[in-house]
Short mmCIF file of C-alpha atoms and ligand atoms in Angstrom, two decimals:
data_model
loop_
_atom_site.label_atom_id
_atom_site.label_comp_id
_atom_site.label_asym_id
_atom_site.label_seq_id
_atom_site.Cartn_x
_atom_site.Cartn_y
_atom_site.Cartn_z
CA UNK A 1 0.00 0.00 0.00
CA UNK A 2 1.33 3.36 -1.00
CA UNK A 3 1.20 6.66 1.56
CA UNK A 4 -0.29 9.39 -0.47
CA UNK A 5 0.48 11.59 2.27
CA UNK A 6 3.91 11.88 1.43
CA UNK A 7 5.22 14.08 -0.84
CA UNK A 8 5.95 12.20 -4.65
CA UNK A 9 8.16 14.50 -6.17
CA UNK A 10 11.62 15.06 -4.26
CA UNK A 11 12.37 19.42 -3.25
CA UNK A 12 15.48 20.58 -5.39
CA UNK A 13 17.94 22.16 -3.64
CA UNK A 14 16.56 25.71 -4.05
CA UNK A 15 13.37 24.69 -2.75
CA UNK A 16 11.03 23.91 -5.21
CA UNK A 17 9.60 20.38 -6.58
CA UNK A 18 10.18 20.58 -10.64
CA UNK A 19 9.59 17.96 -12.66
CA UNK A 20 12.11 17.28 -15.52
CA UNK A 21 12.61 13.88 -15.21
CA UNK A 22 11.98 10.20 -13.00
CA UNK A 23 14.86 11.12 -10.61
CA UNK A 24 11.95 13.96 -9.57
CA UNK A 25 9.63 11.57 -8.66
CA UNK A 26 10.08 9.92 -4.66
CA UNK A 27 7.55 6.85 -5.35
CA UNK A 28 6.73 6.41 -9.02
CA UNK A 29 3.86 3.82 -7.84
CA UNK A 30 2.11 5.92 -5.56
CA UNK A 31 2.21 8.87 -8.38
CA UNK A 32 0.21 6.30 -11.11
CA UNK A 33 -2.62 5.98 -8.08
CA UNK A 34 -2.33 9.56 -7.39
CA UNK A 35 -3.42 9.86 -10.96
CA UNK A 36 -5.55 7.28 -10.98
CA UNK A 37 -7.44 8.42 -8.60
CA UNK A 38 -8.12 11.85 -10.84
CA UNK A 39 -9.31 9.85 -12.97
CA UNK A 40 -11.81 8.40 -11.24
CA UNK A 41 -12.72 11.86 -9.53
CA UNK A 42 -11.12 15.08 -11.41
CA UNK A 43 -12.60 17.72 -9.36
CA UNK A 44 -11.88 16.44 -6.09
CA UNK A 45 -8.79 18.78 -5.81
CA UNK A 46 -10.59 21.56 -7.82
CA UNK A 47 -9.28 24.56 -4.90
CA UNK A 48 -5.83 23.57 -4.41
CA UNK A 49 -4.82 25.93 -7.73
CA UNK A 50 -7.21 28.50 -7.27
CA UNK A 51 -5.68 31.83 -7.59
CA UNK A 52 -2.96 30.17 -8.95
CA UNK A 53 -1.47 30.33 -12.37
CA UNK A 54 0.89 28.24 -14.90
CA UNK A 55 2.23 29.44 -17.62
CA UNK A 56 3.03 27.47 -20.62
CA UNK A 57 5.38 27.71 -23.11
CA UNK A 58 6.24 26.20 -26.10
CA UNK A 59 9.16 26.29 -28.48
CA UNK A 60 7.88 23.95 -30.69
CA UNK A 61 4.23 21.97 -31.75
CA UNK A 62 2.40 20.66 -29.52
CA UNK A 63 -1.22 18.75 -29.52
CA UNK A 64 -1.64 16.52 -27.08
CA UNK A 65 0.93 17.98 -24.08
CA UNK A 66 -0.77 21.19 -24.57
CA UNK A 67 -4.12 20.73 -24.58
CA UNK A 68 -3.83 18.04 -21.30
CA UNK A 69 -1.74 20.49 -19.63
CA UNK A 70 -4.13 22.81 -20.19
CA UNK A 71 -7.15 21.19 -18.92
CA UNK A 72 -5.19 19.34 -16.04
CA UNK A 73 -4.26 22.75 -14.58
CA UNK A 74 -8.26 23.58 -14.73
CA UNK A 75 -9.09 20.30 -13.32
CA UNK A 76 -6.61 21.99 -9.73
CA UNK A 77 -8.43 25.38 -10.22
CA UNK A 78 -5.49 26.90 -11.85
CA UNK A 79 -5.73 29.36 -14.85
CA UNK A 80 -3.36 28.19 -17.67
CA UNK A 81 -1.82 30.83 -19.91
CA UNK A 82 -0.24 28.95 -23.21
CA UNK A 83 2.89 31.12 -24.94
CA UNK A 84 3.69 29.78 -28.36
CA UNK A 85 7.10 31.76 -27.52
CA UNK A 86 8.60 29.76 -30.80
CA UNK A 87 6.22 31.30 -32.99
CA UNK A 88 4.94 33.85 -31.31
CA UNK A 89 7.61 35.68 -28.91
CA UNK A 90 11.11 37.07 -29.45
CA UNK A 91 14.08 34.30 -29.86
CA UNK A 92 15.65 33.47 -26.85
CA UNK A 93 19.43 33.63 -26.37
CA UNK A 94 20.74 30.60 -24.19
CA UNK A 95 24.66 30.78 -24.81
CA UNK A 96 26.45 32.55 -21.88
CA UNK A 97 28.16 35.91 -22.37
CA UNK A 98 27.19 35.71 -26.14
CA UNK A 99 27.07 38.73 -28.13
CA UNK A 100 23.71 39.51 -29.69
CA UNK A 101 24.34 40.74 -32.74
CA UNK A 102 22.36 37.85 -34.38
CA UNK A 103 18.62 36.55 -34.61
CA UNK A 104 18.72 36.38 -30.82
CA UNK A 105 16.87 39.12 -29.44
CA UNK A 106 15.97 38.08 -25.49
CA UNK A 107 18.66 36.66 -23.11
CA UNK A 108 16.96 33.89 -21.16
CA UNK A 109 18.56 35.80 -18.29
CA UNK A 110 16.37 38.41 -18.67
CA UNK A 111 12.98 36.30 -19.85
CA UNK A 112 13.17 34.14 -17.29
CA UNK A 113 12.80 35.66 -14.11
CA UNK A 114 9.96 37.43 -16.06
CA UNK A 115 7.68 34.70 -16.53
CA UNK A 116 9.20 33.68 -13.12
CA UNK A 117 7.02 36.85 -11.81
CA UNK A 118 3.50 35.93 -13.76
CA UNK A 119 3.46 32.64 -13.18
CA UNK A 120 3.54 30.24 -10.15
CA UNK A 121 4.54 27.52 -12.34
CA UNK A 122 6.47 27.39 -15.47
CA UNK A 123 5.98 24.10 -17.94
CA UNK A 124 8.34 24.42 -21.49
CA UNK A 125 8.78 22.81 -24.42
CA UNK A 126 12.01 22.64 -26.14
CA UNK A 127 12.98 20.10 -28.85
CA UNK A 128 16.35 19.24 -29.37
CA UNK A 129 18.47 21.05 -32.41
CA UNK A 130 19.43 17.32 -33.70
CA UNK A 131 23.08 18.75 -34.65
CA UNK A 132 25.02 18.91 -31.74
CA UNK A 133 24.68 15.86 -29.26
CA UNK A 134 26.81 17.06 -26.12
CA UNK A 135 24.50 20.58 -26.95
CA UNK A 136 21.32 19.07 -26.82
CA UNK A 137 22.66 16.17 -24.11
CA UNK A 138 23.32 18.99 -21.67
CA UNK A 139 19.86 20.11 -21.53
CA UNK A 140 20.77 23.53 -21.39
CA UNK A 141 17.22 25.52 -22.14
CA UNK A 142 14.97 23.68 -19.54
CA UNK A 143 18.42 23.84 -17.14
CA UNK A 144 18.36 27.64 -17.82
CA UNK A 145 14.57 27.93 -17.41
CA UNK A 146 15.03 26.25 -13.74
CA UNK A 147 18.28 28.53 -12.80
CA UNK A 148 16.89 31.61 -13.87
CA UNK A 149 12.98 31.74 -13.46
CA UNK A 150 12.85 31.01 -9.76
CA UNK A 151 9.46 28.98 -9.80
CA UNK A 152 8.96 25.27 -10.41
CA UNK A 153 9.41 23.83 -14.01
CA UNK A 154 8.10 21.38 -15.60
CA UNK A 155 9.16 19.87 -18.51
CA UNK A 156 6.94 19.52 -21.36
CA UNK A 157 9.74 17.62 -23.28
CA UNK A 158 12.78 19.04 -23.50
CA UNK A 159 16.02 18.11 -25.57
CA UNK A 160 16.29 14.59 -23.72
CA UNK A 161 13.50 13.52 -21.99
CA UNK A 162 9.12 13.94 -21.94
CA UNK A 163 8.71 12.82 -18.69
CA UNK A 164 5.00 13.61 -18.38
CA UNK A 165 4.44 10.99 -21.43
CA UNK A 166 6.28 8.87 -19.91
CA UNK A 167 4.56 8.65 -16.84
CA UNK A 168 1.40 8.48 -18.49
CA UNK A 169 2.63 5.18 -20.76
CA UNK A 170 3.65 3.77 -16.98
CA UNK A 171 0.07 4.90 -15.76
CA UNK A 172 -1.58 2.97 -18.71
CA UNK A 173 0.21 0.33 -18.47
CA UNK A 174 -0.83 -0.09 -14.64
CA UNK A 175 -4.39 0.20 -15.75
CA UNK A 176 -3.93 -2.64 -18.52
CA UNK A 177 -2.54 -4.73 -15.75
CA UNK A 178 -5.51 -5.01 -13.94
CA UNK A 179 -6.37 -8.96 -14.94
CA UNK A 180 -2.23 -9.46 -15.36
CA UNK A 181 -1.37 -13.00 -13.50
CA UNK A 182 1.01 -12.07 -10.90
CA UNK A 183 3.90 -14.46 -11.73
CA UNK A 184 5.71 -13.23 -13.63
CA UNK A 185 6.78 -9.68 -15.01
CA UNK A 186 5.13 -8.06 -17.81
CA UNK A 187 7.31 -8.20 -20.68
CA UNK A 188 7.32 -4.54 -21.97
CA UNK A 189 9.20 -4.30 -25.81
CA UNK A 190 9.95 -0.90 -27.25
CA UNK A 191 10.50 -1.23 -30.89
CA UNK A 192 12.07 1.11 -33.16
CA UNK A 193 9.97 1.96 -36.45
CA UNK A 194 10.68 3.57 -39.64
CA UNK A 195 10.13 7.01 -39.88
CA UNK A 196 10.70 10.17 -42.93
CA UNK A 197 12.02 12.41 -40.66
CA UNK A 198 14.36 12.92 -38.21
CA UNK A 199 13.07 12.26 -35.07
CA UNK A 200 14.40 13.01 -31.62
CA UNK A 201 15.36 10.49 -28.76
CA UNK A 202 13.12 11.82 -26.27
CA UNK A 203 10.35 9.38 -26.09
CA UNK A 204 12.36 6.20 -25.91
CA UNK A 205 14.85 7.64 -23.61
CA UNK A 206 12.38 8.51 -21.16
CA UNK A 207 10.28 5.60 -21.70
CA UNK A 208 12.80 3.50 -20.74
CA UNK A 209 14.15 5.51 -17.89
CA UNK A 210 10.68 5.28 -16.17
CA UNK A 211 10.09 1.41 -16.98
CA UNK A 212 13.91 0.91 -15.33
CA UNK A 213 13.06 2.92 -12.21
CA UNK A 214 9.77 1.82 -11.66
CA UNK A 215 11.16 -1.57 -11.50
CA UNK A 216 7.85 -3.60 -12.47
CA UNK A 217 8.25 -4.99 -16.08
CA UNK A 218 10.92 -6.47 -18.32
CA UNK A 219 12.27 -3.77 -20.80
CA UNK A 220 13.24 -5.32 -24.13
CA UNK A 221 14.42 -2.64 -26.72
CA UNK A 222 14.46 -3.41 -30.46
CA UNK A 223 15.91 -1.48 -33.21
CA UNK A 224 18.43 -1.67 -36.22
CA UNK A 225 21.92 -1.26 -35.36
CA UNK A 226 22.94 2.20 -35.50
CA UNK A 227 20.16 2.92 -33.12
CA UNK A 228 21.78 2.33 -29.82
CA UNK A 229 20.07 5.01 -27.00
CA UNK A 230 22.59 6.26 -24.22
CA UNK A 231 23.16 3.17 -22.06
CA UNK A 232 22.46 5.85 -18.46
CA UNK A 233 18.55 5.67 -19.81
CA UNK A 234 18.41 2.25 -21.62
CA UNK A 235 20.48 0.27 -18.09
CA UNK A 236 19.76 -3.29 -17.57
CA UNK A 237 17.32 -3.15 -20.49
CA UNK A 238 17.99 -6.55 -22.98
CA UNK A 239 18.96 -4.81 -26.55
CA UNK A 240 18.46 -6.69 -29.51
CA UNK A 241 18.17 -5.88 -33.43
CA UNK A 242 16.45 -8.98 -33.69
CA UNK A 243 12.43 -7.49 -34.14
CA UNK A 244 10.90 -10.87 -33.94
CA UNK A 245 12.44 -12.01 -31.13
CA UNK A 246 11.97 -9.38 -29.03
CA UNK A 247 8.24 -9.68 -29.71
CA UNK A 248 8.01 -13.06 -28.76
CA UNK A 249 5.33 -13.33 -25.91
CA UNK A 250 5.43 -9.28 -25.26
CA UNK A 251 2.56 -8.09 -23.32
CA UNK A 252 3.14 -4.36 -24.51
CA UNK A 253 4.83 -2.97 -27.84
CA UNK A 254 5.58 0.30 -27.55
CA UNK A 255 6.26 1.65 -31.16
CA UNK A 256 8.65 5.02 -31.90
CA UNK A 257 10.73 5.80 -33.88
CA UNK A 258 13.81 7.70 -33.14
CA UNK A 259 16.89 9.14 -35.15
CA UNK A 260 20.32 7.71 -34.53
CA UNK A 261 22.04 8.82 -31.28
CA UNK A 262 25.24 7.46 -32.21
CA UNK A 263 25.21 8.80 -35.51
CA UNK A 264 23.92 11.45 -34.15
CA UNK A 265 20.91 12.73 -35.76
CA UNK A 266 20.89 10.59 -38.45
CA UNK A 267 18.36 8.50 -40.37
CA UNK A 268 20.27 5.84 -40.89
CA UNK A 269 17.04 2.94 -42.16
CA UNK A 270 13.98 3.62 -43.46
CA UNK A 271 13.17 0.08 -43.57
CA UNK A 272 9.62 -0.85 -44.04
CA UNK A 273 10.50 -4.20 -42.35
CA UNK A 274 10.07 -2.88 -38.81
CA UNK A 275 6.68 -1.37 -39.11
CA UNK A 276 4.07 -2.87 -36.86
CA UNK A 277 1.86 -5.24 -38.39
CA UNK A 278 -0.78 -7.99 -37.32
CA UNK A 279 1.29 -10.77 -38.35
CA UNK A 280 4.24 -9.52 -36.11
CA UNK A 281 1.51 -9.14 -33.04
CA UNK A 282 0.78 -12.85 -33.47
CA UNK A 283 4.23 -13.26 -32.08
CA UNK A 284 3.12 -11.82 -28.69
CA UNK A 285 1.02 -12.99 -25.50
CA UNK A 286 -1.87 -10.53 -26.99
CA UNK A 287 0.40 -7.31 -26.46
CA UNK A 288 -1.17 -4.44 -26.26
CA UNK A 289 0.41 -1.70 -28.47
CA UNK A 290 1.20 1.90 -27.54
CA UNK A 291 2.91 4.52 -29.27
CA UNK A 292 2.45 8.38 -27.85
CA UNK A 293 1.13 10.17 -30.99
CA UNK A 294 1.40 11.83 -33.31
CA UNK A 295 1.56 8.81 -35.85
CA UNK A 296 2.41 8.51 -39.02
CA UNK A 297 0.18 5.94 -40.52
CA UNK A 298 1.10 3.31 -42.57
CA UNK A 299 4.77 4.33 -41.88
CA UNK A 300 5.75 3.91 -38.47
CA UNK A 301 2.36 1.75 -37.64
CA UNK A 302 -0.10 0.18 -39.95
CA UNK A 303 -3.75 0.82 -39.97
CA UNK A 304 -4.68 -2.21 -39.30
CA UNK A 305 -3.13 -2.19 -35.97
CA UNK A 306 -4.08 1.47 -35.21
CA UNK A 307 -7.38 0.76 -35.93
CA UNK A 308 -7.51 -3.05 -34.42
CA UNK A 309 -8.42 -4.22 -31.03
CA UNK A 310 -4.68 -4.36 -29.34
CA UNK A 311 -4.52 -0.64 -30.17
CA UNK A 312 -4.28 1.45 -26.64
CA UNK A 313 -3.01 4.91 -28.40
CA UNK A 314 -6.67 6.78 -27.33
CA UNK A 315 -6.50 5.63 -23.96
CA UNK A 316 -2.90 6.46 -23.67
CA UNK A 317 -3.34 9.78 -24.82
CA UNK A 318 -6.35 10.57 -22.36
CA UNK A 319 -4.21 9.72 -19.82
CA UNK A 320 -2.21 12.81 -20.16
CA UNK A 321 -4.58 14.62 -18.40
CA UNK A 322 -4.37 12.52 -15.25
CA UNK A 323 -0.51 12.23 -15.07
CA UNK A 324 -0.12 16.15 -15.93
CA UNK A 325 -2.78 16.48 -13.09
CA UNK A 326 -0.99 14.33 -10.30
CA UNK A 327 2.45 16.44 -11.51
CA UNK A 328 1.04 19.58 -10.93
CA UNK A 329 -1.06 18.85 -7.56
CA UNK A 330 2.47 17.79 -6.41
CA UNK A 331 3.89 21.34 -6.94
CA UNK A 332 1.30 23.34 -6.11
CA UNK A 333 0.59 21.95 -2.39
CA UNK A 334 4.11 23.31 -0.88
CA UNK A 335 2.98 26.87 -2.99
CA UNK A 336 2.03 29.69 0.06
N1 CP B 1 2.84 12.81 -27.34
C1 CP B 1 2.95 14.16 -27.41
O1 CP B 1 3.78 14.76 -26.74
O2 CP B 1 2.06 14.75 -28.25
P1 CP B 1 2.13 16.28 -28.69
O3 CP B 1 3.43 16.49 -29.41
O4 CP B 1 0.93 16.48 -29.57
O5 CP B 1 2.08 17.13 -27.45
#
């Protein structure tokens, strides 16, 4: 039995919870009931933002992560104020001491401790550039959100991680689980999948991360060689390019594709061969198959899958609401 009493996400050293990552979280288990329990009631905490307000901002596109955001912070009583500061505000400068005699016209310095004064809570966005790995490895915009703004951040995605999907895909999974037999550890297989763009590593890094730390199913990660994640999110995980194997008696495929990390950037297969189909599923104990959206049908999944009865993208995505929703009930109760 978990203590839901306690707090679930751990107090940075400067005194606030953010949430950027799993190492955040105190007890991952007790943060998928947490949600749960929205879901089953999404008002019941409908004061505990009131007068409060979260602004969020994104440097790139955004569907689902907005719109849940959104709605989870109305679910607390919060007002939710959305920036499209990519498209919509003046560029941000992020290097230190640089000289800004280029398209840069804001200094984060300066930005930050702005929104820092609107908003109680900050949530951003920020893709990775793709170009430079130890760049976009550092983290340095959410990093620089955090150091400069002075109120809690949460991550929307940034350059390495998207945390909130990620709990969500451990939330759904839970919720599958309900008629699991207990012997024996879900087998959890996150395939790679072809893909016409280059895609960030985001999604698998993190998904892996959480399924690692929340120590409760068997991560098996497939993909063509080339596609190697960094080992310090991918850990005891088994790696294998063989597809086929890996799906042998999965319970959950979770299908993304990614660009090469090694190669860094890189598409280095388009190979039609990996995409989900239902003659691969037959392979599996009746997995059910996740993938966090948006999807490029017939390329990275097939219709018949999307649309067939092992499918669990809709209910995934719903989630969002209830995972953003435990996140931000976790910040806002230490907030005078
Ligand atoms: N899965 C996800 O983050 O979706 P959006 O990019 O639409 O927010």
């Amino acid at each position: 039995m978990n203590d839901l009493s306690k707090n679930l996400l751990k107090t940075s050293p400067s005194g606030v919870r953010n949430f950027i990552s799993v190492n955040d979280v105190s007890d991952i288990n007790a943060l998928i009931q947490k949600a749960l329990a929205y879901k089953a009631a999404p008002f019941k905490d409908k004061s505990i933002g009131f007068n409060k307000r979260i602004g969020c901002l994104f440097l790139n596109p955004s569907m689902r992560t907005r719109l849940s955001t959104q709605v989870a912070a109305q679910n607390l009583g919060m007002e939710a104020v959305v920036f499209n500061i990519g498209a919509e505000g003046w560029e941000l400068e992020f290097e230190e001491g640089a000289i800004m005699n280029g398209t840069t016209i804001e200094h984060i310095k300066d930005a930050a401790p702005i929104f820092g004064s609107y908003f109680d809570i900050l949530a951003i966005r920020t893709f990775p550039s793709l170009k430079d790995r130890d760049e976009d490895y550092n983290d340095q915009y959410i990093k620089q959100f955090i150091k400069y703004s002075g109120v809690p951040v949460v991550s929307l995605e940034s350059a390495t991680l998207h945390p909130l999907q990620s709990l969500t895909d451990v939330i759904t999974i839970k919720e599958s689980l309900q008629n699991f037999h207990k012997e024996r550890k879900p087998k959890v297989v996150l395939t790679w999948a072809p893909h016409i763009k280059p895609l960030p590593q985001c999604v698998a890094n993190s998904f892996a991360e959480w399924i690692n730390a929340w120590d409760t199913a068997n991560l098996v990660i497939t993909h063509p060689e080339g596609y190697e994640l960094d080992r310090q999110f991918t850990k005891q995980a088994t790696i294998t390019a063989d597809q086929h194997e890996a799906l042998e008696h999965a319970d959950f495929v979770y299908v993304k594709n990614w660009s090469s990390y090694a190669a860094y950037g890189k598409i280095l297969s388009a190979d039609e061969k990996w995409m989900l189909n239902n003659k691969k599923l037959q392979l599996t104990n009746n997995a059910k198959v996740m993938h966090c959206l948006p999807v490029r049908r017939n390329i990275e999944l097939s219709d018949e899958v999307l649309d067939g009865a092992s499918s669990i993208v809709t209910l995934q995505a719903s989630n969002r609401v209830w995972a953003a929703q435990a996140v931000l009930s976790e910040i806002l109760v230490p907030i005078p």
